[in-house]
Amino acid sequence: MFVDQVRINVKSGKGGDGMVAFRREKYVPNGGPAGGDGGRGGNVVLEAANDRRTLLDFRYHRHFKAPSGGKGMIKGMYGRGANDLIIKVPRGTTVSDAETQEILGDLTEEGQQLIVAKGGRGGRGNIHFASPRNPAPEIAENGEPAIERILQLELKVLADVGLVGFPSVGKSTLLAAVTSARPKIAAYHFTTLAPNLGMVRLGDGRDFVMADMPGLIEGAAQGVGLGIKFLRHIERTRVLLHLVDMSGTDGRHPLTDYQKINHELAVYDELLLKRPQIIVATKMDLPSSKENLKEFKQELKKDMDQLPQIIEISAVTHQGLDTLLNRAADLLATAPVYPTLAERQQQQQYSAETMEVSETPFTITRDADAVWILSGEKIEKLFEMTNLEHDESLARFARQLRHLGVDDALRERGAKDGDLVRLKDFTFEFVD
């Protein structure tokens, strides 16, 4: 089964907690703090691999969690750092955040890696908090919390030459005639339900990958039929062979077919029409094809200043196949690698001149029970890294809140001495 789109849930490893410990040795009174740091949590990493062809494995295994770092130990010993969790995906996989739609990366080269969830850093042990004023601190940090996110994986086949056109125009027949691929061929529409790849090798030593893109229909760019499922695979191709059935056996008009397919390509991504395209007149072994091709050229010439290149073929008799393949190889030699729609969107994300940045690292609301609610990514992270078992750690957290301006903000909102304030599942009193 060819699976080219899936969602997975990934979670990085939490950083190990720092330790509160003191040096205790014979003849060494007041040995001082000796609590070690926690180890780093594991990253979740996606890696492109040639031995993966589809995303089928992710249909049954969707949740991935990296190991957490080890806790700090006595005598200043660090906790063990966790190994990264490496998930292999096929080359050509585009990765995005399913919730924000942000493009995270595009994995196209063998061994290319992308960190999609960074492991938390280890918390510091009390050895780091000693000072002349507090030589024996009972302060340690918890490890940095893990990152959890839902990813959207999309596989777009990696092919040099793509075959496009309406159903039953001869794409699968052409692929089978010039490569060792064996796509399904039958006398009905939509025989091909997934892209097929084949390697073309020419007599002069040149070779390239050809992909049979399943038949498009009118409205595909809006999702009609299998729509976008087919169109996105065309993005990575560098040369398009536009197959047009000249026999007219299905009652369709060749020029109308040609115009409709180009329209769907332009609606999906207008830059698709800027890459080299050869019109391939197929089924030229049938009686009516010659006359239909003549009419097609005349009508096409009315709308264009210069007639595009048209190559006549018959995949059954192998007429014109050598000419077509050599011409496609010639175009590939000069055709650049075109950025996909996702890659261009990613560039726009990073090149945006203005970014919305919150002025404060927290927000304050009030619930129905008159309890003040503190929230915000930064302040919640500080709370999770606070060791609540030691009073000195709590006092340090209170100082951090004051430094961030939480006390002043609560006063401005009308908080009074003794009011309850809640941060996640922790409730405390506001002292003015």
mmCIF file of N, CA and C in Angstrom, residues 22 32-33 129-137:
data_model
loop_
_atom_site.group_PDB
_atom_site.id
_atom_site.type_symbol
_atom_site.label_atom_id
_atom_site.label_comp_id
_atom_site.label_asym_id
_atom_site.label_seq_id
_atom_site.Cartn_x
_atom_site.Cartn_y
_atom_site.Cartn_z
ATOM 1 N N PHE A 22 25.157 17.152 49.873
ATOM 2 C CA PHE A 22 26.291 17.808 50.519
ATOM 3 C C PHE A 22 27.426 16.800 50.711
ATOM 4 N N GLY A 32 30.291 21.287 52.150
ATOM 5 C CA GLY A 32 29.699 22.122 51.115
ATOM 6 C C GLY A 32 28.817 21.347 50.153
ATOM 7 N N PRO A 33 28.171 22.067 49.228
ATOM 8 C CA PRO A 33 27.229 21.424 48.294
ATOM 9 C C PRO A 33 27.956 20.487 47.334
ATOM 10 N N PHE A 129 24.719 26.763 42.983
ATOM 11 C CA PHE A 129 24.054 27.900 43.631
ATOM 12 C C PHE A 129 24.769 28.366 44.897
ATOM 13 N N ALA A 130 25.949 27.813 45.156
ATOM 14 C CA ALA A 130 26.720 28.253 46.323
ATOM 15 C C ALA A 130 27.266 29.651 46.099
ATOM 16 N N SER A 131 27.263 30.442 47.159
ATOM 17 C CA SER A 131 27.781 31.812 47.100
ATOM 18 C C SER A 131 28.301 32.176 48.478
ATOM 19 N N PRO A 132 29.085 33.253 48.598
ATOM 20 C CA PRO A 132 29.566 33.654 49.932
ATOM 21 C C PRO A 132 28.445 33.910 50.919
ATOM 22 N N ARG A 133 27.311 34.378 50.433
ATOM 23 C CA ARG A 133 26.188 34.656 51.325
ATOM 24 C C ARG A 133 25.410 33.394 51.652
ATOM 25 N N ASN A 134 25.483 32.392 50.774
ATOM 26 C CA ASN A 134 24.750 31.144 51.007
ATOM 27 C C ASN A 134 25.646 29.981 50.598
ATOM 28 N N PRO A 135 26.584 29.601 51.449
ATOM 29 C CA PRO A 135 27.548 28.567 51.070
ATOM 30 C C PRO A 135 26.969 27.154 51.047
ATOM 31 N N ALA A 136 25.797 26.951 51.625
ATOM 32 C CA ALA A 136 25.196 25.608 51.645
ATOM 33 C C ALA A 136 23.747 25.682 51.155
ATOM 34 N N PRO A 137 23.534 25.985 49.879
ATOM 35 C CA PRO A 137 22.172 26.173 49.368
ATOM 36 C C PRO A 137 21.412 24.853 49.222
#
